[in-house]
Short mmCIF file of C-alpha atoms in Angstrom, two decimals:
data_model
loop_
_atom_site.label_atom_id
_atom_site.label_comp_id
_atom_site.label_asym_id
_atom_site.label_seq_id
_atom_site.Cartn_x
_atom_site.Cartn_y
_atom_site.Cartn_z
CA MET A 1 -0.14 -0.07 -0.38
CA SER A 2 2.11 3.29 -1.01
CA ASP A 3 1.36 6.32 0.44
CA HIS A 4 2.68 8.68 -1.94
CA SER A 5 3.79 12.21 -1.11
CA ASP A 6 0.47 14.07 -1.95
CA GLN A 7 -0.98 12.42 1.06
CA ALA A 8 1.57 12.09 3.67
CA THR A 9 -0.29 15.64 5.06
CA SER A 10 -3.30 13.99 5.41
CA VAL A 11 -2.16 11.01 7.65
CA LEU A 12 -1.28 11.30 10.85
CA THR A 13 2.62 10.54 12.01
CA PRO A 14 3.22 6.79 13.61
CA GLN A 15 2.85 8.32 17.59
CA GLN A 16 -0.67 9.90 17.08
CA ILE A 17 -1.77 6.62 15.07
CA ILE A 18 -0.42 4.79 18.74
CA GLU A 19 -2.27 7.22 21.12
CA ALA A 20 -5.47 7.67 18.81
CA ALA A 21 -6.28 3.81 18.99
CA LEU A 22 -4.94 3.91 22.78
CA ALA A 23 -7.67 6.48 23.56
CA ALA A 24 -10.26 4.33 21.38
CA SER A 25 -9.72 1.36 23.19
CA ARG A 26 -12.15 -0.26 25.46
CA THR A 27 -11.06 -4.32 25.94
CA ASP A 28 -8.91 -5.12 28.69
CA GLY A 29 -5.90 -4.60 26.58
CA CYS A 30 -4.42 -2.87 23.44
CA VAL A 31 -1.53 -3.18 21.35
CA VAL A 32 -0.45 -1.14 18.30
CA VAL A 33 2.69 -1.65 15.84
CA VAL A 34 2.82 1.36 12.96
CA ARG A 35 5.68 0.63 10.23
CA SER A 36 7.10 3.08 8.04
CA ILE A 37 9.67 1.53 5.45
CA GLY A 38 11.64 3.21 2.46
CA GLU A 39 12.57 1.34 0.15
CA ALA A 40 15.24 2.11 -3.12
CA ASN A 41 16.22 -0.69 -5.94
CA VAL A 42 17.79 -0.86 -8.71
CA ARG A 43 17.56 -3.94 -11.69
CA TRP A 44 19.78 -4.14 -14.14
CA ALA A 45 20.31 -6.63 -17.05
CA ASN A 46 22.82 -7.06 -20.11
CA ASN A 47 25.40 -4.78 -18.57
CA THR A 48 23.07 -2.21 -18.03
CA VAL A 49 20.54 -0.34 -15.27
CA THR A 50 17.34 -1.00 -16.53
CA THR A 51 15.03 0.38 -14.07
CA SER A 52 15.76 2.29 -10.27
CA GLY A 53 13.23 3.77 -7.96
CA LEU A 54 12.54 5.20 -4.33
CA ALA A 55 8.76 3.94 -2.43
CA ALA A 56 7.17 3.97 0.77
CA SER A 57 4.50 2.39 2.40
CA LEU A 58 2.71 2.39 5.60
CA SER A 59 1.22 -0.49 8.01
CA TRP A 60 -0.88 -0.68 11.01
CA PHE A 61 -2.40 -3.29 13.44
CA VAL A 62 -4.10 -3.37 16.20
CA VAL A 63 -4.27 -6.14 18.88
CA ALA A 64 -6.58 -5.51 21.02
CA VAL A 65 -6.91 -8.04 24.25
CA ASP A 66 -10.60 -9.24 25.49
CA GLY A 67 -9.89 -11.70 28.65
CA ARG A 68 -7.94 -14.90 27.35
CA THR A 69 -8.57 -13.92 23.84
CA ALA A 70 -7.13 -11.07 21.39
CA GLY A 71 -7.88 -9.97 17.47
CA THR A 72 -6.35 -8.30 15.38
CA HIS A 73 -6.91 -5.64 12.35
CA ALA A 74 -5.39 -4.19 10.31
CA GLY A 75 -5.06 -0.85 8.97
CA SER A 76 -4.67 1.27 6.10
CA ALA A 77 -2.99 4.71 5.02
CA VAL A 78 -6.96 6.27 4.62
CA ASP A 79 -7.00 4.45 8.16
CA ALA A 80 -4.49 6.64 9.33
CA ALA A 81 -6.18 9.88 7.91
CA SER A 82 -7.90 10.44 12.19
CA ALA A 83 -8.48 9.89 14.90
CA ALA A 84 -12.51 8.77 13.82
CA ALA A 85 -11.06 6.30 11.18
CA VAL A 86 -8.02 4.96 13.81
CA ALA A 87 -11.08 4.05 15.91
CA GLY A 88 -12.91 2.35 12.96
CA VAL A 89 -10.04 -0.31 13.30
CA VAL A 90 -9.79 -0.70 16.71
CA ALA A 91 -13.74 -0.97 17.10
CA ALA A 92 -12.86 -3.66 14.26
CA ALA A 93 -10.30 -5.54 16.32
CA GLU A 94 -11.72 -6.03 18.90
CA GLY A 95 -14.93 -7.03 17.45
CA ALA A 96 -12.07 -9.86 16.54
CA ALA A 97 -11.03 -11.09 19.41
CA ARG A 98 -15.00 -11.40 21.10
CA SER A 99 -15.62 -13.60 17.95
CA ALA A 100 -12.22 -15.40 18.84
CA ALA A 101 -13.44 -15.65 22.62
CA ALA A 102 -16.39 -17.95 20.86
CA SER A 103 -13.71 -20.21 20.42
CA GLY A 104 -12.73 -20.10 24.16
CA PRO A 105 -9.38 -19.22 25.27
CA ALA A 106 -6.83 -18.44 23.45
CA ARG A 107 -3.96 -21.57 24.27
CA ASP A 108 -0.87 -18.92 24.07
CA ALA A 109 -3.61 -15.84 26.81
CA GLN A 110 -1.31 -14.15 28.36
CA PRO A 111 -1.33 -11.20 30.61
CA LEU A 112 0.53 -7.88 27.84
CA ILE A 113 3.38 -6.75 28.58
CA GLU A 114 4.34 -4.29 31.32
CA PRO A 115 7.30 -1.91 31.18
CA GLY A 116 9.01 -3.67 34.10
CA SER A 117 12.04 -1.78 35.88
CA GLY A 118 12.64 0.76 33.08
CA SER A 119 10.30 3.06 31.94
CA GLY A 120 9.03 1.16 28.89
CA VAL A 121 9.74 3.96 26.57
CA ASP A 122 12.42 4.45 23.88
CA ALA A 123 14.56 7.87 23.78
CA ASP A 124 13.47 8.18 20.53
CA PHE A 125 9.74 7.02 20.52
CA GLY A 126 8.96 10.76 19.84
CA ASP A 127 11.27 11.23 16.77
CA ALA A 128 10.13 10.65 13.01
CA PRO A 129 10.49 7.69 10.63
CA ALA A 130 13.81 6.75 9.14
CA ALA A 131 14.78 8.07 5.75
CA GLU A 132 14.86 5.68 2.21
CA SER A 133 17.18 7.68 0.49
CA PHE A 134 18.59 6.51 -3.32
CA GLY A 135 22.37 8.27 -1.69
CA VAL A 136 22.44 4.49 0.11
CA TYR A 137 24.07 3.34 -3.43
CA ASP A 138 26.84 5.97 -3.49
CA ALA A 139 29.12 2.81 -2.74
CA LEU A 140 27.83 0.56 -4.75
CA LEU A 141 27.15 2.21 -8.10
CA PRO A 142 30.93 2.72 -8.90
CA GLY A 143 31.87 -0.77 -8.67
CA LEU A 144 28.07 -2.56 -10.43
CA SER A 145 29.71 0.49 -13.02
CA ALA A 146 33.23 -1.10 -13.49
CA ALA A 147 31.81 -4.91 -13.12
CA PHE A 148 29.53 -3.66 -16.27
CA ASP A 149 32.22 -2.54 -18.19
CA GLY A 150 34.88 -6.12 -17.47
CA ALA A 151 31.62 -8.63 -18.35
CA ARG A 152 31.30 -6.75 -22.35
CA GLY A 153 35.45 -6.60 -22.20
CA GLY A 154 35.18 -10.74 -21.45
CA GLU A 155 32.19 -11.75 -23.09
CA ARG A 156 29.73 -11.55 -20.35
CA ILE A 157 26.59 -10.60 -19.18
CA LEU A 158 25.43 -9.16 -15.80
CA TYR A 159 21.67 -9.10 -13.91
CA GLY A 160 20.06 -8.79 -11.22
CA PHE A 161 19.15 -5.97 -8.79
CA ALA A 162 19.97 -4.74 -5.31
CA ARG A 163 17.13 -4.17 -2.91
CA HIS A 164 17.73 -1.92 0.14
CA GLU A 165 14.71 -0.72 2.81
CA LEU A 166 15.14 1.12 5.47
CA ALA A 167 11.74 0.16 8.43
CA THR A 168 11.08 2.49 11.15
CA THR A 169 9.03 0.21 13.92
CA TYR A 170 6.86 1.95 16.54
CA LEU A 171 5.06 0.17 19.33
CA GLY A 172 2.89 1.07 21.41
CA SER A 173 0.42 -0.39 24.03
CA SER A 174 -2.51 0.33 26.95
CA THR A 175 -0.27 -0.98 29.67
CA GLY A 176 2.79 2.01 28.83
CA LEU A 177 4.98 0.76 26.49
CA ARG A 178 6.38 2.84 23.87
CA ARG A 179 9.08 1.31 21.63
CA ARG A 180 11.33 1.93 17.97
CA TRP A 181 13.40 0.29 16.09
CA VAL A 182 14.63 1.00 12.72
CA GLN A 183 15.58 -2.24 10.60
CA PRO A 184 17.49 -1.02 7.55
CA THR A 185 18.15 -4.34 5.25
CA GLY A 186 20.41 -4.77 1.96
CA THR A 187 20.22 -7.41 -0.52
CA LEU A 188 22.38 -7.90 -4.02
CA GLU A 189 21.76 -10.61 -6.09
CA VAL A 190 24.18 -11.11 -8.97
CA ASN A 191 23.66 -13.73 -12.19
CA ALA A 192 26.16 -13.63 -14.22
CA LYS A 193 26.09 -15.69 -17.94
CA SER A 194 28.32 -16.55 -20.73
CA SER A 195 27.41 -15.22 -24.10
CA ASP A 196 26.21 -17.77 -26.37
CA LEU A 197 24.22 -18.29 -22.20
CA THR A 198 24.99 -21.41 -22.01
CA ARG A 199 27.35 -21.26 -18.86
CA SER A 200 25.35 -19.00 -15.24
CA SER A 201 26.33 -18.33 -12.02
CA TRP A 202 25.20 -16.43 -9.35
CA ALA A 203 26.08 -14.50 -5.68
CA GLY A 204 24.33 -13.20 -3.05
CA ALA A 205 24.93 -10.45 -0.84
CA SER A 206 23.34 -9.68 2.57
CA THR A 207 24.34 -5.79 3.80
CA ALA A 208 22.91 -3.06 5.95
CA ASP A 209 23.81 -0.02 4.09
CA PHE A 210 26.49 -1.66 0.82
CA ARG A 211 29.33 0.07 1.98
CA ASP A 212 30.53 -3.57 2.95
CA VAL A 213 30.21 -4.84 0.20
CA ASP A 214 33.10 -5.31 -2.63
CA VAL A 215 30.44 -6.13 -6.52
CA GLU A 216 33.97 -6.37 -8.12
CA SER A 217 34.50 -8.66 -5.94
CA MET A 218 31.48 -10.79 -6.62
CA ALA A 219 31.76 -10.08 -10.72
CA ASP A 220 35.49 -11.69 -10.33
CA ASP A 221 34.33 -15.17 -8.81
CA LEU A 222 31.23 -15.01 -10.93
CA THR A 223 34.22 -15.21 -14.23
CA ARG A 224 36.01 -17.86 -12.24
CA ARG A 225 33.08 -19.73 -12.06
CA LEU A 226 31.88 -19.61 -15.60
CA GLY A 227 35.41 -20.08 -16.39
CA TRP A 228 34.96 -23.57 -14.44
CA ALA A 229 32.06 -24.64 -16.50
CA ASP A 230 34.41 -24.19 -19.98
CA ARG A 231 34.32 -27.80 -19.27
CA THR A 232 31.57 -29.73 -18.41
CA VAL A 233 30.74 -33.33 -17.09
CA GLN A 234 27.76 -35.75 -16.98
CA LEU A 235 27.23 -37.85 -13.22
CA GLU A 236 24.89 -40.06 -12.34
CA ALA A 237 23.16 -39.06 -8.69
CA GLY A 238 24.82 -40.30 -5.64
CA ARG A 239 26.92 -39.46 -2.93
CA TYR A 240 29.72 -37.40 -3.02
CA ASP A 241 32.06 -35.94 -0.47
CA THR A 242 30.62 -31.79 -1.09
CA VAL A 243 31.85 -27.91 -0.29
CA LEU A 244 28.58 -25.71 1.17
CA PRO A 245 29.16 -22.03 1.05
CA PRO A 246 28.03 -20.05 3.56
CA THR A 247 24.98 -18.90 1.88
CA SER A 248 24.25 -23.07 1.01
CA VAL A 249 24.87 -24.07 4.47
CA ALA A 250 22.36 -20.84 5.46
CA ASP A 251 19.63 -22.29 3.58
CA PHE A 252 19.59 -25.30 5.70
CA LEU A 253 20.13 -23.92 8.43
CA ILE A 254 17.21 -21.13 8.49
CA HIS A 255 15.12 -24.16 7.55
CA LEU A 256 15.80 -25.97 11.63
CA ALA A 257 15.85 -22.73 13.51
CA TRP A 258 11.87 -22.08 11.23
CA SER A 259 11.22 -25.64 12.89
CA ALA A 260 12.52 -25.48 16.20
CA GLY A 261 9.01 -24.45 18.17
CA ALA A 262 8.94 -26.37 21.56
CA ARG A 263 4.90 -26.97 21.51
CA ALA A 264 5.84 -29.28 17.93
CA SER A 265 8.87 -30.97 19.82
CA TYR A 266 7.16 -31.41 22.93
CA GLU A 267 3.83 -33.33 21.49
CA GLY A 268 5.65 -35.80 18.90
CA ARG A 269 5.40 -33.41 16.08
CA SER A 270 8.92 -32.58 15.02
CA ALA A 271 12.29 -33.39 14.83
CA PHE A 272 13.02 -32.13 18.21
CA SER A 273 10.44 -35.10 19.39
CA ALA A 274 12.49 -38.00 21.36
CA PRO A 275 11.21 -41.49 20.77
CA GLY A 276 8.84 -42.18 23.34
CA GLY A 277 7.89 -38.30 24.49
CA GLY A 278 10.41 -35.09 25.55
CA VAL A 279 12.46 -33.86 23.40
CA LYS A 280 16.08 -34.28 22.23
CA LEU A 281 17.76 -30.88 23.74
CA GLY A 282 21.66 -32.94 25.04
CA GLU A 283 21.22 -35.70 22.20
CA ARG A 284 25.07 -34.50 20.25
CA VAL A 285 24.72 -33.16 16.59
CA SER A 286 27.78 -32.83 15.25
CA ASP A 287 31.47 -33.92 16.65
CA ARG A 288 32.65 -29.97 15.69
CA PRO A 289 31.98 -28.15 18.23
CA LEU A 290 29.09 -26.20 16.62
CA GLU A 291 26.84 -22.99 18.32
CA LEU A 292 23.60 -22.22 16.27
CA TYR A 293 21.95 -18.97 17.64
CA CYS A 294 19.93 -16.28 16.88
CA ASP A 295 20.85 -12.96 18.72
CA PRO A 296 19.66 -9.11 18.35
CA ALA A 297 22.45 -7.23 19.19
CA GLU A 298 25.09 -10.41 17.20
CA PRO A 299 27.08 -6.90 15.54
CA GLY A 300 26.77 -6.13 12.12
CA ILE A 301 23.09 -8.21 11.79
CA GLU A 302 21.09 -6.68 14.57
CA SER A 303 18.09 -7.15 14.01
CA VAL A 304 14.49 -6.10 16.21
CA PRO A 305 15.29 -6.41 20.23
CA PHE A 306 11.41 -7.18 20.97
CA VAL A 307 8.24 -8.56 19.42
CA ALA A 308 6.01 -6.71 17.35
CA VAL A 309 4.03 -9.36 15.41
CA ASP A 310 -0.31 -9.35 14.02
CA SER A 311 -0.26 -13.22 14.88
CA SER A 312 0.04 -16.12 16.58
CA GLY A 313 1.82 -18.39 14.53
CA TYR A 314 4.64 -20.58 13.28
CA GLU A 315 3.81 -23.20 15.70
CA GLU A 316 3.49 -21.25 18.94
CA GLN A 317 6.52 -19.53 17.90
CA PHE A 318 5.21 -16.35 18.32
CA SER A 319 2.10 -14.74 19.81
CA VAL A 320 0.40 -11.47 19.72
CA PHE A 321 0.05 -11.64 23.34
CA ASP A 322 3.91 -11.49 23.77
CA ASN A 323 4.07 -7.98 21.19
CA GLY A 324 6.38 -5.57 22.90
CA ALA A 325 8.16 -8.42 25.44
CA PRO A 326 12.37 -8.54 24.93
CA ILE A 327 14.18 -10.16 22.71
CA GLY A 328 17.17 -11.80 23.00
CA ARG A 329 19.68 -14.25 22.57
CA SER A 330 18.71 -17.90 22.42
CA SER A 331 20.64 -20.86 21.53
CA LEU A 332 19.62 -23.80 19.28
CA VAL A 333 22.57 -25.73 19.43
CA ARG A 334 25.64 -25.36 21.37
CA ASP A 335 28.83 -28.11 21.51
CA GLY A 336 27.42 -29.66 19.12
CA LYS A 337 24.45 -30.64 20.90
CA LEU A 338 20.58 -29.48 20.77
CA ASP A 339 20.90 -27.06 23.36
CA GLY A 340 17.59 -25.21 23.11
CA LEU A 341 13.68 -25.04 21.37
CA VAL A 342 11.94 -22.05 20.54
CA HIS A 343 9.63 -20.39 23.83
CA THR A 344 6.77 -18.31 23.55
CA ARG A 345 5.84 -17.17 26.88
CA ALA A 346 3.34 -19.40 26.70
CA THR A 347 4.47 -22.38 26.02
CA ALA A 348 7.70 -21.18 28.41
CA ALA A 349 5.11 -21.23 31.80
CA GLU A 350 3.51 -24.31 30.11
CA TYR A 351 6.89 -26.23 30.07
CA ALA A 352 8.43 -24.45 32.82
CA THR A 353 11.22 -22.96 31.26
CA ALA A 354 12.04 -19.73 29.91
CA ALA A 355 10.68 -17.91 26.99
CA THR A 356 12.78 -17.89 24.03
CA ILE A 357 12.00 -15.96 21.12
CA PRO A 358 14.31 -16.04 18.05
CA ALA A 359 15.81 -12.82 17.11
CA ASP A 360 15.43 -12.47 13.59
CA ASN A 361 19.37 -13.67 12.32
CA LEU A 362 21.35 -16.64 12.89
CA VAL A 363 24.50 -17.28 13.43
CA LEU A 364 27.10 -20.47 13.14
CA ARG A 365 30.11 -20.43 14.91
CA GLY A 366 32.64 -22.65 15.92
CA GLY A 367 34.88 -23.73 12.74
CA ASP A 368 38.55 -22.79 11.68
CA GLY A 369 38.47 -18.99 11.36
CA SER A 370 41.58 -19.31 9.59
CA ARG A 371 40.09 -21.53 6.47
CA SER A 372 38.18 -20.73 3.94
CA ILE A 373 36.15 -21.89 0.80
CA ASP A 374 39.52 -22.42 -1.33
CA ASP A 375 41.05 -24.21 1.90
CA LEU A 376 37.99 -26.55 1.99
CA VAL A 377 38.40 -27.84 -1.94
CA ALA A 378 41.87 -28.27 -1.48
CA GLY A 379 41.38 -30.96 1.23
CA VAL A 380 38.31 -32.77 -1.16
CA ASP A 381 40.44 -35.91 -3.27
CA ARG A 382 36.95 -35.47 -5.61
CA GLY A 383 33.83 -34.61 -4.65
CA LEU A 384 31.19 -31.63 -5.69
CA LEU A 385 31.28 -27.52 -4.69
CA ILE A 386 27.67 -26.26 -4.72
CA THR A 387 27.37 -22.60 -4.78
CA SER A 388 23.86 -22.03 -4.92
CA GLN A 389 20.08 -24.33 -4.51
CA TRP A 390 17.09 -23.68 -4.89
CA TYR A 391 13.37 -24.00 -4.28
CA LEU A 392 13.82 -26.64 -0.27
CA ARG A 393 11.13 -27.81 0.20
CA GLU A 394 10.44 -30.54 3.35
CA VAL A 395 9.78 -33.75 2.61
CA ASP A 396 9.29 -35.21 6.40
CA PRO A 397 9.39 -33.01 9.35
CA MET A 398 9.66 -36.29 11.82
CA THR A 399 13.45 -36.39 10.25
CA MET A 400 13.22 -32.59 8.77
CA LEU A 401 14.12 -33.78 5.24
CA LEU A 402 13.90 -30.89 2.74
CA THR A 403 14.25 -31.95 -0.47
CA GLY A 404 15.54 -29.22 -3.70
CA LEU A 405 17.87 -28.38 -6.84
CA THR A 406 21.03 -27.37 -7.76
CA ARG A 407 21.25 -24.44 -10.18
CA ASP A 408 22.92 -22.17 -11.69
CA GLY A 409 26.09 -23.78 -9.86
CA VAL A 410 27.80 -26.82 -9.63
CA TYR A 411 30.87 -28.01 -9.66
CA LEU A 412 33.53 -31.28 -10.05
CA ILE A 413 36.44 -30.71 -7.88
CA GLU A 414 39.44 -33.73 -8.85
CA ARG A 415 42.71 -33.77 -5.94
CA GLY A 416 42.11 -30.24 -4.67
CA GLU A 417 40.63 -28.33 -7.31
CA VAL A 418 37.85 -27.46 -9.70
CA THR A 419 38.07 -29.13 -12.81
CA ALA A 420 34.80 -28.71 -14.31
CA ALA A 421 31.01 -27.87 -14.64
CA VAL A 422 28.28 -30.89 -13.23
CA ASN A 423 24.25 -31.31 -14.69
CA ASN A 424 22.15 -29.96 -12.32
CA PHE A 425 20.75 -32.64 -9.45
CA ARG A 426 17.94 -33.17 -7.17
CA PHE A 427 19.02 -33.59 -3.19
CA ASN A 428 17.64 -35.08 0.15
CA MET A 429 19.25 -33.65 2.74
CA SER A 430 17.69 -33.13 6.53
CA PRO A 431 19.92 -29.30 7.91
CA PHE A 432 20.71 -32.33 10.89
CA ASP A 433 22.75 -34.61 8.52
CA VAL A 434 24.52 -31.54 7.19
CA LEU A 435 25.60 -30.44 10.39
CA ARG A 436 26.07 -34.49 11.70
CA ARG A 437 28.57 -35.44 8.45
CA ALA A 438 29.94 -31.96 9.18
CA SER A 439 33.99 -33.19 8.27
CA ASP A 440 35.48 -29.58 7.87
CA VAL A 441 34.55 -26.32 8.90
CA GLY A 442 36.00 -22.81 7.86
CA GLY A 443 35.27 -18.98 9.22
CA THR A 444 31.63 -17.53 9.96
CA GLN A 445 31.48 -14.09 7.57
CA ARG A 446 27.70 -12.40 6.64
CA CYS A 447 25.95 -14.53 4.09
CA LEU A 448 22.58 -14.22 2.68
CA SER A 449 20.01 -17.47 1.59
CA ARG A 450 19.50 -17.51 -2.21
CA GLU A 451 16.50 -20.25 -0.93
CA TRP A 452 15.38 -17.14 1.81
CA SER A 453 16.29 -14.04 0.50
CA ASP A 454 13.19 -12.44 0.34
CA TRP A 455 11.88 -13.61 4.20
CA PHE A 456 15.19 -13.89 6.25
CA THR A 457 18.35 -11.69 5.32
CA ARG A 458 20.74 -11.50 8.47
CA THR A 459 22.71 -14.96 8.62
CA ALA A 460 26.55 -15.21 9.55
CA MET A 461 27.70 -19.20 8.71
CA PRO A 462 30.69 -20.93 7.67
CA PRO A 463 31.82 -22.98 4.64
CA MET A 464 31.35 -26.44 5.37
CA ARG A 465 32.31 -29.65 3.85
CA VAL A 466 29.47 -32.14 4.66
CA ASP A 467 30.68 -35.34 3.27
CA GLY A 468 28.23 -38.57 1.62
CA PHE A 469 25.55 -35.16 0.84
CA HIS A 470 23.19 -37.32 -1.06
CA MET A 471 22.61 -36.27 -4.73
CA SER A 472 18.99 -38.65 -4.97
CA SER A 473 18.71 -38.30 -8.44
CA VAL A 474 19.69 -35.52 -11.57
CA SER A 475 17.71 -32.85 -12.58
CA LYS A 476 17.70 -31.80 -16.33
CA ALA A 477 16.84 -28.02 -14.94
CA GLN A 478 18.71 -25.18 -16.72
#
């Protein structure tokens, strides 16, 4: 929903929306979340920029709590034109809460978050939303231009896009919370193709502001991969010792994090469930001292430090009753063993433990920080390097078995060197298989999952050698 500049003067500020909504509330509790989002994007094809632009949007919703039930209703810019219009959205949320009451108390019902020992009011709550600017690409565009020049000279073609979003989230509650958070999100994806379009390779990056992205280096790496594809080899399905760059490791472990809901695990419906009841906490999943965790304060990939959700979902990994709750560091794997699950306050109370609400990032550490992807490749006598995966989907939730396709980058390793491109495969692997079969793990670096890049952009992962990676069939996809 676009908020054009000529409409901006007719829309209440985020703080005004919140205060108007709370003033109109007539139920036992109310939470209001407003997001102002600015977006700048650049697209290119055939070694030239094709489109670019700026956009802005405003979204907001009201959660009304009536007894032990809650209802949510989303507002638009039109609904934010006056206090009376805002009150209409509040009334709709309260109607939803009353309707929900007909089904009985919500299973995740909890008292709304109180300010606690602190004031519960962020010092910058009264500030205006952060403004997006095309200047965020000042550090990127010169390098992109140089990459275009290099591609033209080398008979290569570059395609891709860069996206930057600056989201300002405001949260206010009837209990007195007033929170504000500014979240920058930047991604860059580049495809390189040979001039005859027979060879292609993909690379991606995640960033806060593009100042740490070397697009010329990315283009050089893609050129090297296209060179590997001067020779092609057809291989049969089977198990191969395989090197996964950080982006491919992220593809698997994001799914593991999304599957760590406590309720599903305790009710015997997930790969974290133990046979006969209970959960597998403490079970070893890697011989390596690996640690997988979320932390909103992780340097370089910081994320919103409080809950701001419009629905309870993902197997109760999130709850509207937890809105405003602080998010801390939560561990899923520690020293190679399963260490934790995702708990809302409701499941934490039910299973007598602490709430562990996940942050919007994911980190895997515990490898050898001095070892690069090339170092891992050098240790493989005959195997594969997979630089891009595609279309991962779950086959069996009880084992977390995933299936997917390789795309734009599977290569043959012979005697420690990449010697050819290989046909694509369909693979069947569980994230747990990836961890259990990891025989060499390098240094952690910020990376972008290709499969989940539309939803989850803040990851830091190491490259990993996985012995016996299961290529279940040959794919004819190009």
